[in-house]
Structures are given as structure tokens and as C-alpha cells.
């Protein structure tokens, strides 16, 4: 079933306690779409600059992503750099160069305006709102955001929250948005801002979904070695929405299972730099880890 994502495609510079890599393919919509393509055929709407390498468009296509909405504009591709502390849970943004994002006005290709499932990946809330206006009557819309937008575009973000079915936040974002330290109370306050569901990610401590008809919590899948957690959140969302779109339903049992698929998909993402570990994974490997996770959480 049709799944559309609007967000960023980037070149990232990533520093971990062990190494540093420049110009790694990144961006919220890039990670999301590669993850979702494990379950369905997603379409990507994003902007890149003239420096975007053809092999990266090919990588997206070869991994099952519809790239007709990937626009190339004069200028440089969005660049982000960040550093992880040794415990992986703390990430500091070192630099954000908006470049072509500064003037990004998303255009949803005509055939994708009827998309039933939509993910508004991390981008300026005004861009997310403009994208959403172009979609006819979606069944389920989920949005992501980050501390930068919570701090600089709170009003647009609040407007967005009234128009989406679900919002995905990490613990720090939930606390900044609500001013509440307790995550259950923070999730309740976010629900009061409009969405039916809030998905709250807690890094290596897992994630939960809360809404009036569902409250479900999972640990992260335990991996022995983390290489690079960049994109884990977007990959989680990609696995989640990929399952929802492939099932063509968004009832509570589907949302609970989608949490498992999101968790499993994200666990592969952190095992390599950029999208490399995710790209290499087959559906059989994902399914096998899903079964493992079921065993881990079952009594
Ligand atoms: P995650 O680790 O899931 O939070 O996603 C990291 C990805 O988000 C990186 O590949 C970045 O290129 C991208 N990113 C970082 N900052 C922003 C921003 N302000 N807006 C949109 N995407 C961003």
C-alpha cells in the first residue's frame, strides 16, 4: 500500500568515540525510506544539491525506493555533523548547514497525492505542513521532529500536531516540548496537543507507544556492538510505517506489531556507518531477528 515520506537527504559527518567519517549518506527521509522499503515500496520527496552523487540516487532506487520526488536544486546538499559520547546516548550536533533546504518547497508528485500512509520525517515544521496540505485524504500520518525545531518553530509544530495521527519523539525532545521530566506524563501531555498516538523512543532503553486504545512498551533489541546510531530513529519509524502500510491497517494490534518491526529494523541500522548495515539486510534476516525479539520479551 502506498507510503510517502517527505524529509531530508543529507551528507553527514559523524564522530564517535572511536572514529570519524565525512560525507556519509544521511538524512531523515533517506534512512526512513530504505528501512520502509524492506516492507513496501515507499516514495521519497526531498531536495538535494548539485553535489549529490548519482550512485546515491542509484542506491535508493536499487533498494526499492521511488525517487521521482527527489528534486535536485542549485547549491549544496544539506549537511549535518554530530558527535556521540562513549555511552552512545548523548549526541551533540556540531554543525547544521541547511544549504538547499533553506528554500525547499516540497512538491508531491501528482500520483502520490492519494497516498494512504504518510511520514513527515524530521524537517522544518513549515515544510512538513506544506507537504501535508498537498495530500488528499491520508489514512494515517505520522510526523517526527527534533530539538532544533521545538526550540525555533514551536508554533508551527503545535499546528502540525493538531493535524497528524501520530508523532514520534525521543525522550529529550518529549521533555523539551512539554517541560515534563516523567516520560509517561510527557507522553500524556503530547497527546493533549492533538495526535492520537505518541511514539516515545528511549535509545538503548527501547520505545513505547501510547494512545487512548494502545499502550505498548518494548526494550531495544540487544546488539553486542554499536558502530553508529545515526538514523536509528528514522529507521525505527521506517520499519513501523512500512509494516502499517504493508498491512494496510492501523488498528492497535497492527500498531503493536509495527513497534516490533521498528525495533528490529533500527537494531540493524546501528551496526554499521550510515545506511550500510541496513542496506545489506534481507527480509529473512529481519524476520529472524523479529522472532528472536519475540522470544526475548515473552515469558
Ligand atoms: P536520527 O539519528 O534518527 O535522529 O537521524 C539522523 C539524521 O537526521 C542524519 O542523517 C541527519 O542528516 C538528519 N538531520 C539532522 N539534523 C536535521 C534537521 N535539523 N532536520 C532534518 N534532518 C536532520
CSV table of C-alpha atoms in Angstrom, one decimal, residues 37-266:
chain,number,residue,atom,x,y,z
A,37,UNK,CA,11.4,-0.5,1.6
A,38,UNK,CA,12.1,-3.7,3.4
A,39,UNK,CA,8.2,-4.0,3.8
A,40,UNK,CA,6.6,-1.9,1.0
A,41,UNK,CA,7.6,0.4,-1.9
A,42,UNK,CA,7.9,3.9,-0.4
A,43,UNK,CA,8.1,7.2,-2.4
A,44,UNK,CA,10.6,9.8,-1.3
A,45,UNK,CA,10.1,13.6,-1.5
A,46,UNK,CA,13.3,15.6,-0.7
A,47,UNK,CA,15.8,18.0,-2.1
A,48,UNK,CA,19.5,17.6,-2.8
A,49,UNK,CA,22.1,19.9,-4.3
A,50,UNK,CA,24.2,19.6,-7.4
A,51,UNK,CA,26.9,17.8,-5.4
A,52,UNK,CA,24.6,14.8,-4.8
A,53,UNK,CA,26.3,11.7,-6.2
A,54,UNK,CA,24.4,9.7,-8.8
A,55,UNK,CA,25.4,6.5,-7.1
A,56,UNK,CA,23.4,7.6,-4.1
A,57,UNK,CA,20.3,8.0,-6.2
A,58,UNK,CA,21.0,4.6,-7.6
A,59,UNK,CA,21.4,3.1,-4.1
A,60,UNK,CA,18.0,4.4,-3.2
A,61,UNK,CA,16.4,3.0,-6.3
A,62,UNK,CA,18.2,-0.3,-6.0
A,63,UNK,CA,16.8,-0.6,-2.5
A,64,UNK,CA,13.2,-0.2,-3.7
A,65,UNK,CA,12.6,3.5,-3.1
A,66,UNK,CA,10.6,5.5,-5.7
A,67,UNK,CA,12.8,8.6,-6.2
A,68,UNK,CA,10.7,10.6,-8.7
A,69,UNK,CA,10.1,13.2,-5.9
A,70,UNK,CA,13.8,13.6,-5.2
A,71,UNK,CA,14.5,17.1,-6.5
A,72,UNK,CA,17.9,18.5,-7.5
A,73,UNK,CA,18.5,22.2,-6.9
A,74,UNK,CA,21.3,24.6,-7.5
A,75,UNK,CA,23.7,24.6,-4.5
A,76,UNK,CA,24.9,22.1,-2.0
A,77,UNK,CA,23.2,19.2,-0.3
A,78,UNK,CA,22.1,19.7,3.4
A,79,UNK,CA,25.0,18.9,5.7
A,80,UNK,CA,24.8,17.8,9.3
A,81,UNK,CA,27.6,16.8,11.7
A,82,UNK,CA,27.3,15.3,15.1
A,83,UNK,CA,29.4,13.6,17.8
A,84,UNK,CA,28.4,10.7,20.1
A,85,UNK,CA,29.7,10.3,23.6
A,86,UNK,CA,31.2,6.9,24.6
A,87,UNK,CA,27.8,5.7,26.0
A,88,UNK,CA,26.1,6.4,22.7
A,89,UNK,CA,23.1,8.0,24.5
A,90,UNK,CA,24.4,11.6,24.2
A,91,UNK,CA,24.7,13.2,20.8
A,92,UNK,CA,25.8,16.7,20.2
A,93,UNK,CA,25.1,18.4,16.9
A,94,UNK,CA,28.3,20.1,15.9
A,95,UNK,CA,27.0,21.8,12.7
A,96,UNK,CA,23.9,22.1,10.6
A,97,UNK,CA,24.3,23.6,7.1
A,98,UNK,CA,20.8,24.0,5.6
A,99,UNK,CA,22.1,24.7,2.0
A,100,UNK,CA,19.4,23.7,-0.5
A,101,UNK,CA,17.0,23.1,2.4
A,102,UNK,CA,16.8,26.8,3.0
A,103,UNK,CA,14.5,27.3,0.1
A,104,UNK,CA,12.9,23.8,0.0
A,105,UNK,CA,9.3,23.9,-1.1
A,106,UNK,CA,8.1,20.3,-1.2
A,107,UNK,CA,6.2,19.2,-4.3
A,108,UNK,CA,4.3,16.0,-4.0
A,109,UNK,CA,4.2,14.2,-7.4
A,110,UNK,CA,0.6,14.0,-8.7
A,111,UNK,CA,0.3,10.2,-8.4
A,112,UNK,CA,1.5,10.3,-4.8
A,113,UNK,CA,-1.1,12.9,-3.6
A,114,UNK,CA,-3.5,10.0,-3.0
A,115,UNK,CA,-1.0,8.2,-0.6
A,116,UNK,CA,-2.8,6.5,2.3
A,117,UNK,CA,0.2,6.4,4.6
A,118,UNK,CA,2.4,9.4,5.1
A,119,UNK,CA,5.6,10.1,7.2
A,120,UNK,CA,6.6,13.7,7.7
A,121,UNK,CA,10.3,13.0,8.6
A,122,UNK,CA,12.4,15.4,10.5
A,123,UNK,CA,12.3,18.8,8.7
A,124,UNK,CA,11.2,22.3,9.4
A,125,UNK,CA,7.5,22.1,10.6
A,126,UNK,CA,6.5,24.7,8.0
A,127,UNK,CA,7.9,22.3,5.3
A,128,UNK,CA,6.0,19.4,6.9
A,129,UNK,CA,2.8,21.5,6.9
A,130,UNK,CA,3.2,22.5,3.3
A,131,UNK,CA,3.7,18.9,2.3
A,132,UNK,CA,0.7,17.7,4.2
A,133,UNK,CA,-1.6,20.3,2.5
A,134,UNK,CA,-0.9,18.6,-0.8
A,135,UNK,CA,-2.0,15.2,0.2
A,136,UNK,CA,-5.7,14.3,-0.5
A,137,UNK,CA,-7.1,12.2,2.3
A,138,UNK,CA,-4.4,10.1,4.0
A,139,UNK,CA,-5.5,7.3,6.4
A,140,UNK,CA,-2.5,7.6,8.8
A,141,UNK,CA,0.0,10.4,9.1
A,142,UNK,CA,3.0,10.2,11.4
A,143,UNK,CA,5.5,13.1,12.0
A,144,UNK,CA,8.9,13.3,13.5
A,145,UNK,CA,10.7,16.4,14.8
A,146,UNK,CA,13.8,17.4,16.8
A,147,UNK,CA,15.0,19.8,19.5
A,148,UNK,CA,16.1,22.4,16.9
A,149,UNK,CA,12.5,22.7,15.6
A,150,UNK,CA,10.9,22.5,19.1
A,151,UNK,CA,13.1,25.5,20.1
A,152,UNK,CA,12.9,27.6,16.9
A,153,UNK,CA,9.4,26.7,15.4
A,154,UNK,CA,7.2,25.8,18.3
A,155,UNK,CA,4.0,27.5,16.9
A,156,UNK,CA,4.3,25.7,13.5
A,157,UNK,CA,5.0,22.4,15.4
A,158,UNK,CA,1.9,22.8,17.5
A,159,UNK,CA,-0.2,23.4,14.4
A,160,UNK,CA,1.3,20.3,12.9
A,161,UNK,CA,0.5,18.3,16.0
A,162,UNK,CA,-3.2,19.1,15.5
A,163,UNK,CA,-3.1,17.6,12.0
A,164,UNK,CA,-1.3,14.3,12.4
A,165,UNK,CA,-2.3,10.9,13.7
A,166,UNK,CA,1.0,10.1,15.4
A,167,UNK,CA,4.2,11.9,16.5
A,168,UNK,CA,7.5,10.2,17.2
A,169,UNK,CA,9.8,11.8,19.7
A,170,UNK,CA,12.9,10.8,21.7
A,171,UNK,CA,13.0,11.2,25.5
A,172,UNK,CA,14.9,14.5,25.3
A,173,UNK,CA,12.5,16.0,22.7
A,174,UNK,CA,9.4,15.0,24.7
A,175,UNK,CA,10.9,16.7,27.8
A,176,UNK,CA,11.7,19.9,25.9
A,177,UNK,CA,8.3,20.0,24.2
A,178,UNK,CA,6.4,19.6,27.4
A,179,UNK,CA,8.7,20.7,30.2
A,180,UNK,CA,7.8,17.5,32.0
A,181,UNK,CA,10.6,15.1,33.1
A,182,UNK,CA,8.4,12.0,33.7
A,183,UNK,CA,8.0,10.4,30.2
A,184,UNK,CA,4.5,8.9,30.8
A,185,UNK,CA,3.2,12.3,31.9
A,186,UNK,CA,5.1,14.0,29.0
A,187,UNK,CA,3.5,11.5,26.5
A,188,UNK,CA,0.1,12.3,28.0
A,189,UNK,CA,0.7,16.0,27.6
A,190,UNK,CA,1.8,15.5,23.9
A,191,UNK,CA,-1.5,13.5,23.3
A,192,UNK,CA,-3.3,16.6,24.7
A,193,UNK,CA,-1.7,18.6,21.8
A,194,UNK,CA,-3.6,16.7,19.2
A,195,UNK,CA,-2.2,13.4,17.9
A,196,UNK,CA,-3.9,10.1,18.6
A,197,UNK,CA,-0.7,8.3,19.3
A,198,UNK,CA,2.8,9.3,20.6
A,199,UNK,CA,5.8,7.0,20.0
A,200,UNK,CA,8.5,7.7,22.5
A,201,UNK,CA,12.0,6.4,21.8
A,202,UNK,CA,14.5,5.9,24.7
A,203,UNK,CA,17.6,4.9,22.7
A,204,UNK,CA,19.1,1.7,24.0
A,205,UNK,CA,16.2,1.5,26.6
A,206,UNK,CA,13.6,0.9,23.9
A,207,UNK,CA,10.4,2.7,23.0
A,208,UNK,CA,6.7,2.8,23.8
A,209,UNK,CA,3.5,3.8,22.0
A,210,UNK,CA,0.7,5.5,23.9
A,211,UNK,CA,-2.8,6.4,22.8
A,212,UNK,CA,-6.4,6.0,24.1
A,213,UNK,CA,-6.6,2.4,22.7
A,214,UNK,CA,-3.0,1.3,23.0
A,215,UNK,CA,-0.1,1.4,25.5
A,216,UNK,CA,2.7,-0.9,24.5
A,217,UNK,CA,6.4,-0.9,25.5
A,218,UNK,CA,9.4,-2.7,24.2
A,219,UNK,CA,13.2,-2.8,25.0
A,220,UNK,CA,15.6,-2.2,22.2
A,221,UNK,CA,16.9,-5.4,20.5
A,222,UNK,CA,20.2,-6.1,22.3
A,223,UNK,CA,23.1,-5.7,19.9
A,224,UNK,CA,26.6,-6.5,21.0
A,225,UNK,CA,28.4,-3.7,19.1
A,226,UNK,CA,27.1,-0.4,18.1
A,227,UNK,CA,29.0,1.3,15.3
A,228,UNK,CA,26.9,4.3,14.5
A,229,UNK,CA,23.5,5.1,15.9
A,230,UNK,CA,22.8,7.9,13.3
A,231,UNK,CA,19.4,7.3,11.7
A,232,UNK,CA,18.2,4.8,14.2
A,233,UNK,CA,15.1,6.9,15.0
A,234,UNK,CA,14.2,7.3,11.3
A,235,UNK,CA,14.9,3.6,10.7
A,236,UNK,CA,12.6,2.7,13.6
A,237,UNK,CA,9.9,4.9,12.0
A,238,UNK,CA,10.6,3.3,8.6
A,239,UNK,CA,10.1,-0.2,10.0
A,240,UNK,CA,7.0,0.9,11.9
A,241,UNK,CA,5.3,2.7,9.0
A,242,UNK,CA,6.5,0.1,6.5
A,243,UNK,CA,4.6,-2.6,8.5
A,244,UNK,CA,1.5,-0.4,8.9
A,245,UNK,CA,1.4,0.4,5.1
A,246,UNK,CA,2.1,-3.2,4.1
A,247,UNK,CA,-0.7,-4.4,6.4
A,248,UNK,CA,-3.0,-1.5,5.1
A,249,UNK,CA,-4.4,-1.1,8.6
A,250,UNK,CA,-3.7,1.0,11.7
A,251,UNK,CA,-5.6,-0.8,14.4
A,252,UNK,CA,-4.0,-1.4,17.8
A,253,UNK,CA,-2.7,-5.0,17.1
A,254,UNK,CA,-1.1,-3.7,13.9
A,255,UNK,CA,0.5,-0.8,15.8
A,256,UNK,CA,1.9,-3.1,18.4
A,257,UNK,CA,3.4,-5.4,15.8
A,258,UNK,CA,4.7,-2.3,14.0
A,259,UNK,CA,6.6,-1.4,17.2
A,260,UNK,CA,8.4,-4.8,17.0
A,261,UNK,CA,9.3,-4.3,13.3
A,262,UNK,CA,10.5,-0.7,14.0
A,263,UNK,CA,12.7,-2.0,16.8
A,264,UNK,CA,14.2,-4.8,14.8
A,265,UNK,CA,14.9,-2.6,11.7
A,266,UNK,CA,16.6,0.0,13.9
